[in-house]
Every structure is written in structure tokens, then in C-alpha cells.
Short mmCIF file of C-alpha atoms in Angstrom, two decimals:
data_model
loop_
_atom_site.label_atom_id
_atom_site.label_comp_id
_atom_site.label_asym_id
_atom_site.label_seq_id
_atom_site.Cartn_x
_atom_site.Cartn_y
_atom_site.Cartn_z
CA UNK A 128 0.00 0.00 0.00
CA UNK A 129 1.16 3.49 -0.84
CA UNK A 130 0.47 6.50 1.36
CA UNK A 131 -0.48 9.51 -0.81
CA UNK A 132 -0.44 13.11 0.40
CA UNK A 133 -2.75 15.65 -1.25
CA UNK A 134 -2.75 19.46 -1.17
CA UNK A 135 -6.32 20.61 -1.68
CA UNK A 136 -7.95 23.94 -2.45
CA UNK A 137 -11.70 24.39 -2.10
CA UNK A 138 -14.44 26.95 -2.01
CA UNK A 139 -16.42 25.94 1.06
CA UNK A 140 -19.64 27.77 0.13
CA UNK A 141 -21.68 24.78 -0.99
CA UNK A 142 -20.44 22.23 1.55
CA UNK A 143 -21.13 21.32 5.17
CA UNK A 144 -17.44 21.60 5.97
CA UNK A 145 -14.60 19.12 5.59
CA UNK A 146 -15.54 16.16 7.72
CA UNK A 147 -18.05 13.45 6.75
CA UNK A 148 -21.32 13.87 8.62
CA UNK A 149 -24.90 12.74 8.19
CA UNK A 150 -26.73 15.99 7.51
CA UNK A 151 -25.05 17.34 4.39
CA UNK A 152 -22.39 16.89 1.72
CA UNK A 153 -18.81 17.39 2.87
CA UNK A 154 -15.53 17.89 1.07
CA UNK A 155 -13.91 14.78 2.55
CA UNK A 156 -16.79 12.66 1.26
CA UNK A 157 -16.67 14.14 -2.26
CA UNK A 158 -12.92 13.44 -2.53
CA UNK A 159 -13.26 9.93 -1.07
CA UNK A 160 -15.88 9.19 -3.75
CA UNK A 161 -13.58 10.53 -6.48
CA UNK A 162 -10.77 8.28 -5.19
CA UNK A 163 -13.16 5.32 -5.25
CA UNK A 164 -14.22 6.12 -8.82
CA UNK A 165 -10.56 6.10 -9.88
CA UNK A 166 -9.23 3.17 -7.87
CA UNK A 167 -12.27 1.08 -6.98
CA UNK A 168 -11.07 1.30 -3.38
CA UNK A 169 -12.97 2.65 -0.39
CA UNK A 170 -10.51 4.82 1.50
CA UNK A 171 -10.41 6.94 4.61
CA UNK A 172 -9.08 10.35 3.62
CA UNK A 173 -7.35 11.83 6.68
CA UNK A 174 -7.46 15.64 6.72
CA UNK A 175 -5.13 17.86 8.76
CA UNK A 176 -8.22 19.08 10.56
CA UNK A 177 -11.83 20.01 10.01
CA UNK A 178 -13.00 23.18 8.39
CA UNK A 179 -16.53 24.37 9.18
CA UNK A 180 -19.38 24.88 6.71
CA UNK A 181 -18.58 27.81 4.41
CA UNK A 182 -14.87 27.94 5.32
CA UNK A 183 -12.48 27.77 2.36
CA UNK A 184 -9.05 26.21 1.88
CA UNK A 185 -6.09 27.32 -0.16
CA UNK A 186 -3.84 24.47 0.96
CA UNK A 187 -5.62 21.87 3.05
CA UNK A 188 -3.52 18.71 3.48
CA UNK A 189 -4.86 15.14 3.54
CA UNK A 190 -3.54 11.61 3.03
CA UNK A 191 -4.90 8.17 2.12
CA UNK A 192 -3.65 4.64 1.51
CA UNK A 193 -4.03 2.97 -1.87
CA UNK A 194 -2.95 -0.05 -3.92
CA UNK A 195 -3.58 1.86 -7.13
CA UNK A 196 -0.98 1.83 -9.89
CA UNK A 197 -1.69 5.49 -10.77
CA UNK A 198 1.66 7.29 -10.27
CA UNK A 199 1.38 9.28 -7.00
CA UNK A 200 2.46 12.57 -8.60
CA UNK A 201 -0.21 12.13 -11.33
CA UNK A 202 -3.04 11.45 -8.89
CA UNK A 203 -4.03 15.11 -8.65
CA UNK A 204 -4.79 15.38 -12.37
CA UNK A 205 -6.81 12.17 -12.38
CA UNK A 206 -8.77 13.23 -9.29
CA UNK A 207 -9.55 16.66 -10.73
CA UNK A 208 -11.37 15.02 -13.66
CA UNK A 209 -13.77 13.45 -11.10
CA UNK A 210 -14.21 16.49 -8.85
CA UNK A 211 -16.50 19.53 -9.06
CA UNK A 212 -14.93 22.90 -10.01
CA UNK A 213 -15.04 24.18 -6.44
CA UNK A 214 -12.72 21.42 -5.16
CA UNK A 215 -9.27 21.15 -6.76
CA UNK A 216 -6.30 18.97 -5.91
CA UNK A 217 -3.22 21.16 -6.36
CA UNK A 218 -0.58 18.52 -5.75
CA UNK A 219 -0.18 14.82 -4.97
CA UNK A 220 2.88 12.90 -3.86
CA UNK A 221 3.89 9.68 -2.20
CA UNK A 222 4.80 10.19 1.43
CA UNK A 223 6.26 8.10 4.22
CA UNK A 224 4.09 5.14 5.21
CA UNK A 225 3.79 6.55 8.74
CA UNK A 226 2.76 10.07 7.66
CA UNK A 227 -0.54 11.23 9.20
CA UNK A 228 -1.95 14.60 8.07
CA UNK A 229 -3.49 15.39 11.44
CA UNK A 230 -1.09 13.91 14.02
CA UNK A 231 2.03 15.11 12.21
CA UNK A 232 0.91 18.71 11.67
CA UNK A 233 3.28 21.11 13.45
CA UNK A 234 1.32 24.25 12.69
CA UNK A 235 -1.12 25.97 10.39
CA UNK A 236 -1.79 29.31 8.85
CA UNK A 237 -5.19 30.86 8.17
CA UNK A 238 -6.14 33.94 6.19
CA UNK A 239 -9.22 35.97 7.03
CA UNK A 240 -10.53 38.33 4.33
CA UNK A 241 -12.48 41.50 5.10
CA UNK A 242 -14.01 43.67 2.38
CA UNK A 243 -14.52 47.36 3.19
CA UNK A 244 -17.12 48.58 0.72
CA UNK A 245 -20.40 50.40 1.16
CA UNK A 246 -21.96 47.78 -1.16
CA UNK A 247 -21.06 44.06 -1.05
CA UNK A 248 -19.04 43.24 -4.18
CA UNK A 249 -20.73 40.60 -6.39
CA UNK A 250 -17.29 38.99 -6.78
CA UNK A 251 -16.68 38.36 -3.07
CA UNK A 252 -20.21 37.76 -1.71
CA UNK A 253 -19.26 34.39 -0.17
CA UNK A 254 -15.51 34.97 -0.03
CA UNK A 255 -15.02 37.80 2.49
CA UNK A 256 -16.62 39.39 5.54
CA UNK A 257 -18.16 42.66 4.34
CA UNK A 258 -18.08 45.67 6.60
CA UNK A 259 -19.89 48.83 5.51
CA UNK A 260 -17.66 51.29 7.38
CA UNK A 261 -13.91 51.68 7.42
CA UNK A 262 -12.26 50.01 10.36
CA UNK A 263 -9.42 51.49 12.41
CA UNK A 264 -6.65 49.23 11.11
CA UNK A 265 -3.95 50.94 13.17
CA UNK A 266 -5.81 50.01 16.38
CA UNK A 267 -6.43 46.49 15.04
CA UNK A 268 -2.72 45.95 14.37
CA UNK A 269 -1.88 47.15 17.88
CA UNK A 270 -4.49 44.77 19.28
CA UNK A 271 -3.22 41.84 17.19
CA UNK A 272 0.25 42.18 18.73
CA UNK A 273 -1.18 41.00 22.09
CA UNK A 274 -2.08 37.64 20.52
CA UNK A 275 1.53 36.86 19.56
CA UNK A 276 3.29 34.28 21.72
CA UNK A 277 2.14 31.43 23.97
CA UNK A 278 -1.13 32.13 25.75
CA UNK A 279 -4.11 30.33 27.17
CA UNK A 280 -6.66 31.17 24.46
CA UNK A 281 -9.72 29.90 26.36
CA UNK A 282 -11.47 33.28 25.82
CA UNK A 283 -11.16 32.67 22.07
CA UNK A 284 -12.62 29.17 21.90
CA UNK A 285 -16.26 28.46 21.02
CA UNK A 286 -18.14 27.65 24.22
CA UNK A 287 -18.95 23.97 24.61
CA UNK A 288 -15.69 22.74 23.06
CA UNK A 289 -13.52 20.42 25.09
CA UNK A 290 -9.79 19.99 24.66
CA UNK A 291 -7.02 18.93 27.07
CA UNK A 292 -5.19 22.22 26.90
CA UNK A 293 -6.28 25.62 25.66
CA UNK A 294 -2.70 26.91 25.48
CA UNK A 295 -1.54 27.70 21.95
CA UNK A 296 1.29 29.69 20.37
CA UNK A 297 0.65 32.33 17.71
CA UNK A 298 3.88 32.89 15.84
CA UNK A 299 2.84 35.62 13.46
CA UNK A 300 -0.07 37.83 12.47
CA UNK A 301 0.30 39.87 9.30
CA UNK A 302 -1.93 42.40 7.55
CA UNK A 303 -2.23 42.91 3.80
CA UNK A 304 -4.33 45.21 1.65
CA UNK A 305 -5.33 44.85 -1.98
CA UNK A 306 -7.85 47.47 -3.19
CA UNK A 307 -10.80 47.25 -0.80
CA UNK A 308 -9.88 43.75 0.37
CA UNK A 309 -7.97 43.36 3.62
CA UNK A 310 -6.31 40.12 4.67
CA UNK A 311 -5.22 39.08 8.14
CA UNK A 312 -2.94 36.02 8.22
CA UNK A 313 -2.47 34.00 11.41
CA UNK A 314 0.31 31.46 11.81
CA UNK A 315 0.48 29.26 14.88
CA UNK A 316 1.21 25.80 16.26
CA UNK A 317 -2.49 25.04 16.54
CA UNK A 318 -5.87 26.71 16.85
CA UNK A 319 -8.82 26.02 19.14
CA UNK A 320 -12.33 25.60 17.77
CA UNK A 321 -13.41 28.90 16.12
CA UNK A 322 -10.28 30.58 17.51
CA UNK A 323 -9.35 32.48 14.34
CA UNK A 324 -12.94 33.65 13.79
CA UNK A 325 -13.23 34.85 17.41
CA UNK A 326 -9.85 36.63 17.24
CA UNK A 327 -11.01 38.33 14.00
CA UNK A 328 -14.38 39.18 15.56
CA UNK A 329 -12.53 40.76 18.49
CA UNK A 330 -10.20 42.72 16.17
CA UNK A 331 -13.33 43.85 14.32
CA UNK A 332 -14.74 45.25 17.60
CA UNK A 333 -11.40 47.02 18.11
CA UNK A 334 -11.66 48.36 14.55
CA UNK A 335 -15.02 49.96 15.34
CA UNK A 336 -13.89 51.14 18.77
CA UNK A 337 -16.08 48.89 20.86
CA UNK A 338 -13.03 47.27 22.46
CA UNK A 339 -9.71 49.08 23.12
CA UNK A 340 -6.50 47.53 21.71
CA UNK A 341 -4.89 47.23 25.14
CA UNK A 342 -7.94 45.36 26.47
CA UNK A 343 -6.89 42.28 24.48
CA UNK A 344 -4.44 41.32 27.20
CA UNK A 345 -7.19 41.50 29.85
CA UNK A 346 -9.52 39.46 27.65
CA UNK A 347 -6.86 36.76 27.22
CA UNK A 348 -6.17 36.65 30.98
CA UNK A 349 -9.90 36.51 31.84
CA UNK A 350 -10.30 33.10 30.13
CA UNK A 351 -13.88 34.23 29.54
CA UNK A 352 -15.36 33.81 26.05
CA UNK A 353 -18.04 36.42 26.73
CA UNK A 354 -15.47 39.23 26.98
CA UNK A 355 -14.12 38.58 23.46
CA UNK A 356 -15.86 39.81 20.30
CA UNK A 357 -18.25 38.13 17.89
CA UNK A 358 -17.40 34.99 15.94
CA UNK A 359 -16.60 36.46 12.51
CA UNK A 360 -18.48 34.78 9.63
CA UNK A 361 -17.19 31.44 8.30
CA UNK A 362 -17.10 32.60 4.67
CA UNK A 363 -14.23 35.04 5.31
CA UNK A 364 -11.92 32.28 6.56
CA UNK A 365 -9.35 30.30 4.52
CA UNK A 366 -7.11 27.48 5.74
CA UNK A 367 -3.92 28.60 4.00
CA UNK A 368 -1.21 26.08 4.78
CA UNK A 369 -0.43 23.14 7.04
CA UNK A 370 3.14 22.80 8.29
CA UNK A 371 5.00 19.52 8.89
CA UNK A 372 8.43 18.71 10.34
CA UNK A 373 10.22 18.62 6.98
CA UNK B 126 -39.61 63.00 -14.60
CA UNK B 127 -36.16 62.57 -13.09
CA UNK B 128 -33.27 61.02 -14.98
CA UNK B 129 -31.33 58.67 -12.67
CA UNK B 130 -27.82 57.43 -13.38
CA UNK B 131 -26.67 54.11 -11.90
CA UNK B 132 -23.21 52.61 -11.49
CA UNK B 133 -23.58 48.83 -11.56
CA UNK B 134 -21.31 45.91 -10.70
CA UNK B 135 -22.22 42.39 -11.74
CA UNK B 136 -20.90 38.90 -12.02
CA UNK B 137 -21.94 37.90 -15.55
CA UNK B 138 -21.66 34.13 -15.04
CA UNK B 139 -25.34 33.30 -14.75
CA UNK B 140 -26.70 35.79 -17.29
CA UNK B 141 -27.09 36.01 -21.06
CA UNK B 142 -25.29 39.36 -21.07
CA UNK B 143 -26.57 42.87 -20.47
CA UNK B 144 -29.20 43.49 -23.09
CA UNK B 145 -32.77 42.13 -23.00
CA UNK B 146 -33.24 39.25 -25.41
CA UNK B 147 -35.65 36.40 -25.85
CA UNK B 148 -33.50 33.35 -25.12
CA UNK B 149 -32.28 33.93 -21.58
CA UNK B 150 -32.23 36.17 -18.52
CA UNK B 151 -30.23 39.37 -18.86
CA UNK B 152 -28.92 41.93 -16.41
CA UNK B 153 -30.85 44.84 -17.93
CA UNK B 154 -34.11 42.89 -17.51
CA UNK B 155 -33.40 41.95 -13.88
CA UNK B 156 -32.70 45.59 -12.96
CA UNK B 157 -35.73 46.87 -14.89
CA UNK B 158 -37.89 44.43 -12.90
CA UNK B 159 -36.35 45.62 -9.63
CA UNK B 160 -37.11 49.25 -10.60
CA UNK B 161 -40.70 48.25 -11.41
CA UNK B 162 -41.05 46.50 -8.04
CA UNK B 163 -39.93 49.69 -6.29
CA UNK B 164 -41.71 52.33 -8.35
CA UNK B 165 -44.54 50.52 -10.10
CA UNK B 166 -43.20 52.00 -13.34
CA UNK B 167 -42.09 50.13 -16.44
CA UNK B 168 -38.85 51.75 -17.51
CA UNK B 169 -36.28 51.40 -20.23
CA UNK B 170 -32.88 51.13 -18.57
CA UNK B 171 -30.30 52.50 -21.01
CA UNK B 172 -26.88 50.89 -20.58
CA UNK B 173 -23.60 52.38 -21.80
CA UNK B 174 -23.26 49.34 -24.02
CA UNK B 175 -23.89 45.61 -24.10
CA UNK B 176 -21.76 43.08 -22.35
CA UNK B 177 -21.82 39.50 -23.64
CA UNK B 178 -22.89 36.40 -21.75
CA UNK B 179 -20.38 35.64 -18.99
CA UNK B 180 -18.72 39.08 -19.12
CA UNK B 181 -18.58 40.91 -15.77
CA UNK B 182 -18.81 44.59 -14.84
CA UNK B 183 -17.10 46.56 -12.12
CA UNK B 184 -18.65 49.90 -13.13
CA UNK B 185 -21.27 49.60 -15.87
CA UNK B 186 -23.26 52.81 -16.27
CA UNK B 187 -26.98 53.03 -17.04
CA UNK B 188 -29.80 55.56 -16.73
CA UNK B 189 -33.60 55.60 -16.57
CA UNK B 190 -36.48 58.05 -16.17
CA UNK B 191 -38.78 57.92 -13.18
CA UNK B 192 -41.50 59.84 -11.36
CA UNK B 193 -40.65 58.06 -8.11
CA UNK B 194 -40.24 60.07 -4.93
CA UNK B 195 -37.37 57.86 -3.75
CA UNK B 196 -34.40 60.25 -3.35
CA UNK B 197 -32.05 59.63 -6.32
CA UNK B 198 -28.98 59.09 -4.11
CA UNK B 199 -30.88 56.48 -2.06
CA UNK B 200 -32.10 54.51 -5.09
CA UNK B 201 -29.08 52.18 -5.04
CA UNK B 202 -29.85 50.91 -1.54
CA UNK B 203 -33.51 50.35 -2.35
CA UNK B 204 -32.68 48.55 -5.60
CA UNK B 205 -30.12 46.28 -3.91
CA UNK B 206 -32.86 44.91 -1.64
CA UNK B 207 -34.67 43.69 -4.79
CA UNK B 208 -31.64 42.37 -6.70
CA UNK B 209 -29.78 39.05 -6.55
CA UNK B 210 -26.32 38.99 -4.88
CA UNK B 211 -24.50 38.87 -8.21
CA UNK B 212 -25.90 42.25 -9.35
CA UNK B 213 -25.17 45.26 -7.12
CA UNK B 214 -25.89 48.94 -7.66
CA UNK B 215 -22.85 50.81 -6.33
CA UNK B 216 -24.15 54.34 -6.72
CA UNK B 217 -27.21 56.29 -7.89
CA UNK B 218 -27.60 59.98 -8.61
CA UNK B 219 -29.83 62.39 -10.44
CA UNK B 220 -28.32 63.50 -13.72
CA UNK B 221 -29.10 66.04 -16.40
CA UNK B 222 -32.39 65.38 -18.18
CA UNK B 223 -30.55 65.01 -21.48
CA UNK B 224 -27.96 62.51 -20.18
CA UNK B 225 -27.83 59.27 -22.19
CA UNK B 226 -25.51 56.49 -20.94
CA UNK B 227 -24.69 55.23 -24.42
CA UNK B 228 -24.65 58.35 -26.62
CA UNK B 229 -22.76 60.45 -24.09
CA UNK B 230 -20.02 57.91 -23.31
CA UNK B 231 -16.62 59.36 -24.27
CA UNK B 232 -14.64 56.24 -23.52
CA UNK B 233 -14.43 53.01 -21.56
CA UNK B 234 -11.96 50.86 -19.76
CA UNK B 235 -11.92 47.08 -19.58
CA UNK B 236 -9.88 44.72 -17.46
CA UNK B 237 -9.01 41.23 -18.61
CA UNK B 238 -7.88 38.73 -15.94
CA UNK B 239 -5.58 35.80 -16.67
CA UNK B 240 -4.71 33.19 -14.06
CA UNK B 241 -1.39 31.36 -14.46
CA UNK B 242 -1.73 28.19 -12.40
CA UNK B 243 -1.21 24.53 -13.24
CA UNK B 244 -4.61 23.86 -11.62
CA UNK B 245 -7.62 26.17 -12.05
CA UNK B 246 -8.25 27.91 -8.72
CA UNK B 247 -11.71 27.14 -7.25
CA UNK B 248 -11.96 30.86 -6.40
CA UNK B 249 -11.59 32.14 -9.97
CA UNK B 250 -13.17 29.37 -12.06
CA UNK B 251 -15.57 31.78 -13.81
CA UNK B 252 -13.62 34.98 -13.13
CA UNK B 253 -10.38 34.62 -15.12
CA UNK B 254 -8.93 32.93 -18.20
CA UNK B 255 -6.78 30.07 -16.92
CA UNK B 256 -3.56 29.23 -18.70
CA UNK B 257 -1.58 26.20 -17.58
CA UNK B 258 1.83 27.50 -18.67
CA UNK B 259 3.59 30.75 -17.89
CA UNK B 260 3.26 33.32 -20.65
CA UNK B 261 6.05 35.59 -21.89
CA UNK B 262 4.78 38.82 -20.35
CA UNK B 263 7.73 40.85 -21.60
CA UNK B 264 6.84 39.98 -25.21
CA UNK B 265 3.16 40.64 -24.48
CA UNK B 266 3.91 44.13 -23.16
CA UNK B 267 6.00 44.88 -26.26
CA UNK B 268 3.14 43.65 -28.44
CA UNK B 269 0.54 45.69 -26.55
CA UNK B 270 2.44 48.91 -27.30
CA UNK B 271 1.49 48.53 -31.00
CA UNK B 272 -2.20 48.86 -30.08
CA UNK B 273 -1.76 52.31 -28.54
CA UNK B 274 -3.04 55.23 -30.61
CA UNK B 275 -5.60 55.62 -33.38
CA UNK B 276 -5.84 52.61 -35.67
CA UNK B 277 -8.30 50.82 -37.89
CA UNK B 278 -9.01 47.82 -35.64
CA UNK B 279 -10.93 45.81 -38.27
CA UNK B 280 -8.62 42.78 -37.65
CA UNK B 281 -9.77 42.82 -34.03
CA UNK B 282 -13.52 42.83 -34.62
CA UNK B 283 -15.70 39.71 -34.57
CA UNK B 284 -16.49 38.75 -38.16
CA UNK B 285 -20.06 39.53 -39.17
CA UNK B 286 -20.27 42.78 -37.17
CA UNK B 287 -21.18 45.94 -39.02
CA UNK B 288 -20.28 49.46 -37.90
CA UNK B 289 -19.75 52.72 -39.80
CA UNK B 290 -16.12 53.04 -38.87
CA UNK B 291 -13.67 50.52 -37.44
CA UNK B 292 -11.22 53.24 -36.39
CA UNK B 293 -10.75 53.49 -32.63
CA UNK B 294 -8.20 55.05 -30.29
CA UNK B 295 -6.57 53.08 -27.49
CA UNK B 296 -5.22 55.54 -24.95
CA UNK B 297 -3.60 53.18 -22.50
CA UNK B 298 -2.86 49.53 -21.83
CA UNK B 299 -1.49 48.62 -18.42
CA UNK B 300 -0.38 45.35 -16.85
CA UNK B 301 -0.76 44.37 -13.21
CA UNK B 302 0.14 41.28 -11.24
CA UNK B 303 -1.26 40.03 -7.97
CA UNK B 304 -0.06 36.54 -6.94
CA UNK B 305 -0.90 34.26 -9.88
CA UNK B 306 -3.50 36.65 -11.27
CA UNK B 307 -2.50 38.96 -14.12
CA UNK B 308 -4.62 41.89 -15.21
CA UNK B 309 -4.49 43.79 -18.50
CA UNK B 310 -6.41 47.07 -18.51
CA UNK B 311 -7.44 48.74 -21.78
CA UNK B 312 -8.64 52.32 -21.93
CA UNK B 313 -9.98 53.78 -25.18
CA UNK B 314 -12.58 55.98 -26.81
CA UNK B 315 -14.58 52.97 -27.92
CA UNK B 316 -14.25 49.29 -28.66
CA UNK B 317 -15.52 47.17 -31.57
CA UNK B 318 -17.48 43.98 -30.99
CA UNK B 319 -15.19 41.46 -29.20
CA UNK B 320 -12.24 43.83 -29.70
CA UNK B 321 -10.79 43.48 -26.20
CA UNK B 322 -11.17 39.69 -26.23
CA UNK B 323 -9.47 39.43 -29.64
CA UNK B 324 -6.64 41.76 -28.56
CA UNK B 325 -6.17 39.61 -25.46
CA UNK B 326 -6.33 36.40 -27.53
CA UNK B 327 -3.64 37.85 -29.79
CA UNK B 328 -1.46 38.87 -26.83
CA UNK B 329 -1.95 35.33 -25.51
CA UNK B 330 -0.55 33.95 -28.79
CA UNK B 331 2.40 36.32 -28.40
CA UNK B 332 2.83 35.08 -24.82
CA UNK B 333 3.17 31.50 -26.02
CA UNK B 334 5.36 32.49 -28.99
CA UNK B 335 2.89 31.70 -31.75
CA UNK B 336 2.87 35.34 -32.90
CA UNK B 337 5.88 37.71 -32.65
CA UNK B 338 5.39 41.05 -30.84
CA UNK B 339 6.37 43.09 -33.89
CA UNK B 340 3.80 41.25 -36.04
CA UNK B 341 1.00 43.16 -34.29
CA UNK B 342 1.58 46.13 -36.57
CA UNK B 343 1.23 43.92 -39.67
CA UNK B 344 -1.91 42.33 -38.27
CA UNK B 345 -3.47 45.76 -37.67
CA UNK B 346 -2.59 46.93 -41.19
CA UNK B 347 -3.91 43.71 -42.80
CA UNK B 348 -7.49 44.47 -41.65
CA UNK B 349 -7.90 40.70 -41.65
CA UNK B 350 -9.51 39.06 -38.60
CA UNK B 351 -8.01 35.67 -39.44
CA UNK B 352 -4.45 36.93 -38.81
CA UNK B 353 -5.23 37.95 -35.23
CA UNK B 354 -5.38 35.45 -32.35
CA UNK B 355 -8.26 33.64 -30.68
CA UNK B 356 -11.18 35.40 -29.02
CA UNK B 357 -10.22 35.07 -25.34
CA UNK B 358 -13.01 33.65 -23.14
CA UNK B 359 -15.82 35.98 -22.02
CA UNK B 360 -15.45 35.08 -18.32
CA UNK B 361 -12.04 36.82 -18.05
CA UNK B 362 -13.46 40.19 -19.17
CA UNK B 363 -14.69 43.03 -16.93
CA UNK B 364 -16.18 46.36 -18.03
CA UNK B 365 -14.32 48.58 -15.57
CA UNK B 366 -15.45 52.15 -16.10
CA UNK B 367 -17.40 54.33 -18.52
CA UNK B 368 -16.15 57.87 -19.06
CA UNK B 369 -18.30 60.96 -19.69
CA UNK B 370 -17.49 64.57 -20.49
CA UNK B 371 -17.57 65.78 -16.90
#
């Protein structure tokens, strides 16, 4: 059996997220079916992590085992012929037999897109969070600096989630601007459930002066979800890259 | 009666172009229906020009007459509540009674988007022309320079079209790059039917070395459509702006 690693890009709009579930079509399921069509094999496609309904991916990573004779580096082309336009395999390669997309992930980066226009652009309706007024980006950048480093991010985790530890390290947060589209990129060793969307929702409150930049530190220390901002909409979020040891 | 001018942005993917026709839904028709829903009036919405099926607009201009008491500068918000997500009115204002979007247009600009990726991005499937190989942009820029100025662009008009004169002036062609997305912007006093798409198709042939940059001049002088390149796909084209005297 060969272990094949895929890099996947998808527009999450029409799916109930990554992971197979009973009440809607998911990306994992669509790709598993495409693999079955090609190879005749039922496989378990292991993703680096779930993405929620409406969340997009630029470089999701997943792996699966196969006995197929299709050359590993040609798998992406073959799979794309069986997949809908809004799911594309960017790359495929054979990886170590022991490689596991989820367990071996050392970190991830996410991009969150915000569109500042008085009218929602027809080209980014489901691809960015639209805000009608200009945000105070200087204050937002100051606020973002408080997230950098190792912190207990309990205040930025969706209530009801359970994990062993809520301590995570954010290595980098960067801001980019392209016309009316703003991008905030987060890189870290791991993210709690809804963590990026709650951090963005909190920065958004800073941007409209409902929360002061220097209050971020207090909100982190409070370990109280209700002090942080809204959960920013799923459709502005993109899983950008998954990092592995080599 | 008030004459109202609209600036309109639309994603052309799901429409049979701008102008009302019998065999499919058009953008003009959708907006006329929205105006009727708001005002109870049947109007003729005059666009600055047609756009073909699949072609997008960033700033199409159109005008219509109304007796409605809705304040002209608030019309865009009211119309957007009646329109689908892929058609947005960006701006509305009262204009001179004699203003005519088509007759008064002094010039237009178009953007053509080309995506250079080995796999078509799920985010630009219907929003850019995808080319699998890298194009020679240096040669394309050299070639584009031959289009600047006043020329008889008969070689760059869809065969079967009829117009009084095929002489047009291209004022400017600019190239931009943003990640894997390339943009070519054309500004001119007017464009023949399919002219931008045929110029882009010809630049594309230059970019893959099927036509030499300096051959553009010969192709213009030949007044022969068959010497120019392909008609680049509609879905890469955007009507960017319409220019008026003041």
C-alpha cells in the first residue's frame, strides 16, 4: 500500500465543511468518492483538521492509503477530472508510510478576508466578511500584537468545546491590503475551535472602537469567552497552509 | 420626470449578457424588474453598451427616467434589496435630463484577468482565463504597445459585425500582477465587438510564442480578422469604467 499526500484547495460555500457527517455533503466525502471512482477502493481520507461549513481552503492537506498503480504525482490530475470545479487537488505525492496529516501537523496558517465597501461586491459575496464602514486598522494591528506568543486562548474558543489544553502559540499575524480587500494572516502551532474567527471578531470590535486595543491582554487573561468579540463569519476564513516537520 | 444614473457591478456568469433578449435572462431585464417592483413604473434602462454572456462589470453605467419620490442618491440601496447577490448597484444619482448612458459615453476601460496556475483555482473558475503554462509577459507588453493610438481595428472585430467606422483610439494599456493573477487594462474611446477579447487572444498567442510582438503592426494593417489570435473567453473580461465629459 502506498500513502499519498494531497494538497487541496476548495471553495467551502456549498459544503457542510470538511468532515463526513450525516446531515449534508462534505468535502472529505466528495474526494473519497472521487478516489473510489478512480481506484475502486474505499478509503479513509485523513485531513489535517476540520473546516466548518462555508470555510475555504487554499492548501488543506490530507492523506490516504491505496494499492492503485496510478503514479502518485499524477493522482491530482486524475482526481480533478472526477471532482467539481469548487474542489481542486493542487498537488499529490507519495509520502512516508507513517505520515498522518493530522497527528504530524506542526502548525497551520489561516487567512481571514475582510471587504470594506459600502456595497457588497458581487465577486466576493461568499468569499469575504463585508463591513460597511472603514475600520481602524492601526488600532487592530496594535491589538493583534497581544495575541503573539504562547497564551491560554480559552477566551477565544467556542463555548462547549472540550480539549485537554487551551494553550496555543501564535507565531505571526500579518496584515495585507489589496484594493478594498484586507487580509489578516495567522500562523500558529495550533488553533482552538473557532479561535481564528473569534480573534477576528474581536479585532473587528477594536476596529469599530467597541473594544480598546490594550484590552486584548485582559480578555486573554480573563479566560472568559463572553469578553471577546463576535465569531466572525465562516465565509471570510481560509485554511492557507499546514506545516510539517520537513 | 427625473433622470437617474446608476453605477452597476455584476458577475456575468449566470446571465445572457446585459441586453434584454428572448433566449435567456439578462442583467438589464433583472434591474428593470427591480425598478418596477420599487416604483410601479415600467422603464427602459439604457446601458452604456452591451456586455456579452459571462462578461462581468465593475462599473457599468446606465440611466432611466422615473417619477418616483425615492431620493435619487438612495435609489441604489432600495434597488439592492430587490436584486440578486450577483448584481449590485454601487451608486445612484440624479443627472441632467438630457444625459444618455450610451450616446454620451466618451470612452471606456476594460480589465481582462488571466490566471497562471497549473490547476484552475476554485476561487476564480468563472472569473479569469486560466492558462496552464507561464506566458512571456515581456513579449506581451512589447506587443501591446502597437495597439496604442488611433488605428483601424478591423482585424480585431468579430467577423459579421457591421459598424460605420472601425477606427478606434486606445489611450492606455497597463499590466498588473497580484499573486498568480495577471490583469491587462485597456482604456480607449470605444471598442468594436469582441475587440478586447481578440486583442487579449492575440497577446496570448504572443505570450506562447505563436505570434511575434512586432507582427502586431502587420496584423493591424492587414485588416484581416483571421491573422489575429483567438477570441479570449468571455469570463475573463470586466467592463471597468465608462467615461463621460464631466
